[in-house]
mmCIF file of C-alpha atoms in Angstrom:
data_model
loop_
_atom_site.group_PDB
_atom_site.id
_atom_site.type_symbol
_atom_site.label_atom_id
_atom_site.label_comp_id
_atom_site.label_asym_id
_atom_site.label_seq_id
_atom_site.Cartn_x
_atom_site.Cartn_y
_atom_site.Cartn_z
ATOM 1 C CA UNK A 1 100.614 137.954 94.958
ATOM 2 C CA UNK A 2 97.435 137.966 92.992
ATOM 3 C CA UNK A 3 96.567 140.957 90.606
ATOM 4 C CA UNK A 4 93.296 142.490 91.599
ATOM 5 C CA UNK A 5 90.775 140.822 90.024
ATOM 6 C CA UNK A 6 91.966 137.844 91.501
ATOM 7 C CA UNK A 7 92.359 138.998 95.129
ATOM 8 C CA UNK A 8 88.319 140.623 95.020
ATOM 9 C CA UNK A 9 87.549 136.968 93.957
ATOM 10 C CA UNK A 10 89.345 135.446 97.209
ATOM 11 C CA UNK A 11 88.165 137.933 99.561
ATOM 12 C CA UNK A 12 84.700 137.288 98.130
ATOM 13 C CA UNK A 13 85.152 133.468 99.520
ATOM 14 C CA UNK A 14 86.586 134.854 102.575
ATOM 15 C CA UNK A 15 83.174 136.705 103.501
ATOM 16 C CA UNK A 16 81.320 134.065 102.525
ATOM 17 C CA UNK A 17 83.022 131.769 105.222
ATOM 18 C CA UNK A 18 82.722 134.528 107.590
ATOM 19 C CA UNK A 19 79.073 135.195 107.227
ATOM 20 C CA UNK A 20 78.834 131.388 107.329
ATOM 21 C CA UNK A 21 80.353 131.268 110.426
ATOM 22 C CA UNK A 22 82.413 127.614 109.264
ATOM 23 C CA UNK A 23 85.081 126.547 107.313
ATOM 24 C CA UNK A 24 84.345 126.822 103.884
ATOM 25 C CA UNK A 25 86.225 124.557 101.068
ATOM 26 C CA UNK A 26 87.382 126.041 97.199
ATOM 27 C CA UNK A 27 89.039 124.836 94.229
ATOM 28 C CA UNK A 28 90.489 127.162 92.224
ATOM 29 C CA UNK A 29 93.022 128.442 89.913
ATOM 30 C CA UNK A 30 95.490 130.619 90.508
ATOM 31 C CA UNK A 31 97.832 132.873 88.194
ATOM 32 C CA UNK A 32 100.485 134.367 90.620
ATOM 33 C CA UNK A 33 101.166 137.873 89.730
ATOM 34 C CA UNK A 34 104.807 137.617 89.725
ATOM 35 C CA UNK A 35 106.386 135.012 87.570
ATOM 36 C CA UNK A 36 103.041 133.875 86.463
ATOM 37 C CA UNK A 37 102.745 130.612 87.693
ATOM 38 C CA UNK A 38 99.389 129.059 87.469
ATOM 39 C CA UNK A 39 98.183 126.187 89.404
ATOM 40 C CA UNK A 40 94.983 124.524 90.962
ATOM 41 C CA UNK A 41 94.971 125.066 94.748
ATOM 42 C CA UNK A 42 92.118 123.457 97.181
ATOM 43 C CA UNK A 43 91.583 126.275 99.477
ATOM 44 C CA UNK A 44 89.814 125.853 103.311
ATOM 45 C CA UNK A 45 88.779 129.708 104.293
ATOM 46 C CA UNK A 46 87.704 129.514 108.218
ATOM 47 C CA UNK A 47 86.491 132.249 110.266
ATOM 48 C CA UNK A 48 88.637 133.662 113.013
ATOM 49 C CA UNK A 49 86.497 134.679 116.174
ATOM 50 C CA UNK A 50 88.308 136.073 119.684
ATOM 51 C CA UNK A 51 87.570 134.997 123.155
ATOM 52 C CA UNK A 52 83.657 136.201 122.811
ATOM 53 C CA UNK A 53 83.249 135.063 120.052
ATOM 54 C CA UNK A 54 83.423 138.474 117.721
ATOM 55 C CA UNK A 55 84.153 137.926 114.176
ATOM 56 C CA UNK A 56 87.872 139.234 113.942
ATOM 57 C CA UNK A 57 89.009 137.763 110.393
ATOM 58 C CA UNK A 58 89.123 135.023 108.309
ATOM 59 C CA UNK A 59 92.311 132.597 107.718
ATOM 60 C CA UNK A 60 93.205 130.796 104.548
ATOM 61 C CA UNK A 61 95.023 127.488 103.962
ATOM 62 C CA UNK A 62 95.721 126.745 100.399
ATOM 63 C CA UNK A 63 97.846 123.473 98.908
ATOM 64 C CA UNK A 64 98.727 123.412 95.391
ATOM 65 C CA UNK A 65 96.695 120.455 93.983
ATOM 66 C CA UNK A 66 97.384 120.614 90.312
ATOM 67 C CA UNK A 67 99.507 117.297 90.099
ATOM 68 C CA UNK A 68 97.178 115.842 91.476
ATOM 69 C CA UNK A 69 94.459 116.481 89.351
ATOM 70 C CA UNK A 70 96.361 116.288 86.309
ATOM 71 C CA UNK A 71 97.096 112.794 87.014
ATOM 72 C CA UNK A 72 93.346 111.992 88.145
ATOM 73 C CA UNK A 73 91.932 113.597 84.389
ATOM 74 C CA UNK A 74 95.132 111.519 83.075
ATOM 75 C CA UNK A 75 93.351 108.159 84.899
ATOM 76 C CA UNK A 76 90.163 109.133 83.721
ATOM 77 C CA UNK A 77 91.032 108.920 79.903
ATOM 78 C CA UNK A 78 93.282 105.872 80.376
ATOM 79 C CA UNK A 79 90.023 104.041 81.872
ATOM 80 C CA UNK A 80 87.966 105.492 78.844
ATOM 81 C CA UNK A 81 90.168 104.215 76.387
ATOM 82 C CA UNK A 82 90.455 100.838 78.236
ATOM 83 C CA UNK A 83 87.045 100.309 78.518
ATOM 84 C CA UNK A 84 86.330 100.986 74.894
ATOM 85 C CA UNK A 85 89.419 98.963 73.639
ATOM 86 C CA UNK A 86 88.089 96.529 76.107
ATOM 87 C CA UNK A 87 84.426 96.449 74.363
ATOM 88 C CA UNK A 88 85.812 97.019 71.244
ATOM 89 C CA UNK A 89 88.232 94.231 70.893
ATOM 90 C CA UNK A 90 87.197 91.389 68.527
ATOM 91 C CA UNK A 91 88.050 87.834 71.754
ATOM 92 C CA UNK A 92 86.451 87.387 74.861
ATOM 93 C CA UNK A 93 87.867 89.675 77.638
ATOM 94 C CA UNK A 94 87.217 88.586 80.845
ATOM 95 C CA UNK A 95 88.845 90.531 84.459
ATOM 96 C CA UNK A 96 88.734 87.615 87.367
ATOM 97 C CA UNK A 97 89.831 88.225 90.995
ATOM 98 C CA UNK A 98 92.480 85.995 92.472
ATOM 99 C CA UNK A 99 89.819 83.605 93.207
ATOM 100 C CA UNK A 100 89.113 83.102 89.396
ATOM 101 C CA UNK A 101 85.634 85.045 90.200
ATOM 102 C CA UNK A 102 84.563 87.017 87.065
ATOM 103 C CA UNK A 103 84.739 90.974 87.691
ATOM 104 C CA UNK A 104 84.147 92.211 84.156
ATOM 105 C CA UNK A 105 83.537 90.860 80.952
ATOM 106 C CA UNK A 106 83.120 92.180 77.371
ATOM 107 C CA UNK A 107 80.091 91.552 74.948
ATOM 108 C CA UNK A 108 82.043 89.326 72.744
ATOM 109 C CA UNK A 109 82.764 87.137 75.645
ATOM 110 C CA UNK A 110 78.725 87.105 76.562
ATOM 111 C CA UNK A 111 78.718 86.323 72.176
ATOM 112 C CA UNK A 112 81.411 83.412 72.656
ATOM 113 C CA UNK A 113 79.776 82.158 75.803
ATOM 114 C CA UNK A 114 75.939 82.612 75.251
ATOM 115 C CA UNK A 115 75.986 84.037 78.532
ATOM 116 C CA UNK A 116 74.403 87.535 79.256
ATOM 117 C CA UNK A 117 77.136 89.923 81.367
ATOM 118 C CA UNK A 118 75.115 89.600 84.607
ATOM 119 C CA UNK A 119 75.163 85.844 84.290
ATOM 120 C CA UNK A 120 78.875 85.865 83.808
ATOM 121 C CA UNK A 121 79.762 87.932 86.625
ATOM 122 C CA UNK A 122 78.024 85.163 88.456
ATOM 123 C CA UNK A 123 80.608 82.402 87.589
ATOM 124 C CA UNK A 124 84.011 82.121 87.977
ATOM 125 C CA UNK A 125 86.383 80.422 85.740
ATOM 126 C CA UNK A 126 85.963 76.256 86.048
ATOM 127 C CA UNK A 127 82.286 77.087 85.433
ATOM 128 C CA UNK A 128 82.863 77.852 81.860
ATOM 129 C CA UNK A 129 85.321 74.628 81.075
ATOM 130 C CA UNK A 130 84.851 71.419 79.966
ATOM 131 C CA UNK A 131 84.202 68.857 82.786
ATOM 132 C CA UNK A 132 87.671 67.184 81.829
ATOM 133 C CA UNK A 133 89.679 70.593 81.349
ATOM 134 C CA UNK A 134 88.768 72.189 84.329
ATOM 135 C CA UNK A 135 91.744 70.720 86.373
ATOM 136 C CA UNK A 136 94.066 71.572 83.427
ATOM 137 C CA UNK A 137 92.103 75.072 83.743
ATOM 138 C CA UNK A 138 93.027 75.605 87.859
ATOM 139 C CA UNK A 139 96.655 74.602 86.854
ATOM 140 C CA UNK A 140 96.819 77.129 83.788
ATOM 141 C CA UNK A 141 94.920 79.681 86.701
ATOM 142 C CA UNK A 142 97.836 78.783 89.394
ATOM 143 C CA UNK A 143 100.441 79.274 86.659
ATOM 144 C CA UNK A 144 99.069 82.852 85.863
ATOM 145 C CA UNK A 145 98.834 83.958 89.620
ATOM 146 C CA UNK A 146 102.469 82.077 90.315
ATOM 147 C CA UNK A 147 104.707 83.872 86.549
ATOM 148 C CA UNK A 148 101.885 86.810 85.951
ATOM 149 C CA UNK A 149 101.020 85.491 82.449
ATOM 150 C CA UNK A 150 99.880 82.058 81.060
ATOM 151 C CA UNK A 151 98.745 80.379 77.685
ATOM 152 C CA UNK A 152 96.121 77.279 77.126
ATOM 153 C CA UNK A 153 94.035 76.051 74.597
ATOM 154 C CA UNK A 154 90.714 74.557 76.343
ATOM 155 C CA UNK A 155 88.017 73.049 75.954
ATOM 156 C CA UNK A 156 84.292 75.484 76.990
ATOM 157 C CA UNK A 157 80.893 74.613 76.970
ATOM 158 C CA UNK A 158 78.386 77.299 76.010
ATOM 159 C CA UNK A 159 75.402 78.418 77.870
ATOM 160 C CA UNK A 160 73.209 76.094 75.446
ATOM 161 C CA UNK A 161 75.602 72.958 76.146
ATOM 162 C CA UNK A 162 77.338 73.458 72.903
ATOM 163 C CA UNK A 163 81.537 71.721 73.472
ATOM 164 C CA UNK A 164 84.109 74.165 71.732
ATOM 165 C CA UNK A 165 87.853 75.221 72.131
ATOM 166 C CA UNK A 166 88.959 78.339 72.690
ATOM 167 C CA UNK A 167 93.132 79.787 73.469
ATOM 168 C CA UNK A 168 93.285 81.999 76.138
ATOM 169 C CA UNK A 169 96.196 83.908 77.013
ATOM 170 C CA UNK A 170 96.457 85.539 80.773
ATOM 171 C CA UNK A 171 98.211 88.609 82.315
ATOM 172 C CA UNK A 172 97.903 89.837 86.090
ATOM 173 C CA UNK A 173 97.059 93.175 86.388
ATOM 174 C CA UNK A 174 97.848 93.477 90.262
ATOM 175 C CA UNK A 175 97.968 91.362 93.275
ATOM 176 C CA UNK A 176 94.063 90.693 92.918
ATOM 177 C CA UNK A 177 93.029 91.717 89.003
ATOM 178 C CA UNK A 178 93.888 88.987 86.183
ATOM 179 C CA UNK A 179 92.840 89.019 82.618
ATOM 180 C CA UNK A 180 92.619 86.959 79.696
ATOM 181 C CA UNK A 181 91.848 86.721 76.087
ATOM 182 C CA UNK A 182 89.941 84.203 74.696
ATOM 183 C CA UNK A 183 89.223 83.672 70.804
ATOM 184 C CA UNK A 184 87.260 80.553 70.077
ATOM 185 C CA UNK A 185 89.541 78.113 67.456
ATOM 186 C CA UNK A 186 86.797 75.307 67.397
ATOM 187 C CA UNK A 187 87.092 75.731 63.403
ATOM 188 C CA UNK A 188 90.767 75.473 63.847
ATOM 189 C CA UNK A 189 90.825 72.205 66.011
ATOM 190 C CA UNK A 190 88.119 70.448 64.090
ATOM 191 C CA UNK A 191 90.443 70.874 60.739
ATOM 192 C CA UNK A 192 93.356 69.609 62.721
ATOM 193 C CA UNK A 193 91.033 66.834 64.031
ATOM 194 C CA UNK A 194 90.374 65.422 60.195
ATOM 195 C CA UNK A 195 93.916 65.907 58.730
#
């Protein structure tokens, strides 16, 4: 199945498994001699012994893991893009669980609220809202749980005690993860109130 160079490479892995006296697992790129198919294979090499325990050969079992590896790499790239997007977003990004506890926040969320990242991760949605908006905030979160999306304008309080406004749009990421984008709209609300 394989060209001479790859065959020698595999014989070397067989020999190492036999010398170790126990199964050895490897990931190996293979190019088949016939057809030219190239793939990444997970191979387990196991020494074979007879009834008296004498080594009689080796057994190799391989499975093609090329697609799984491609999927894992695509997922890693997607996660890296998401992290970069989240950290560089010009608005606060909050990821919460189904109880409303913060799991992840970006730097802008910290800047808006005055809390450090670790401090925010010890809080939940109602903790940031002005007292008179906590019930409405929970209602909006219930809507997000039910429908998968929600929007509201809510009053919040910074760590320093400043009362401000933000507009929040939330989307459901999974059954247990929710993402909210928050923009500070205090200046706009003040201008509207002065009219």
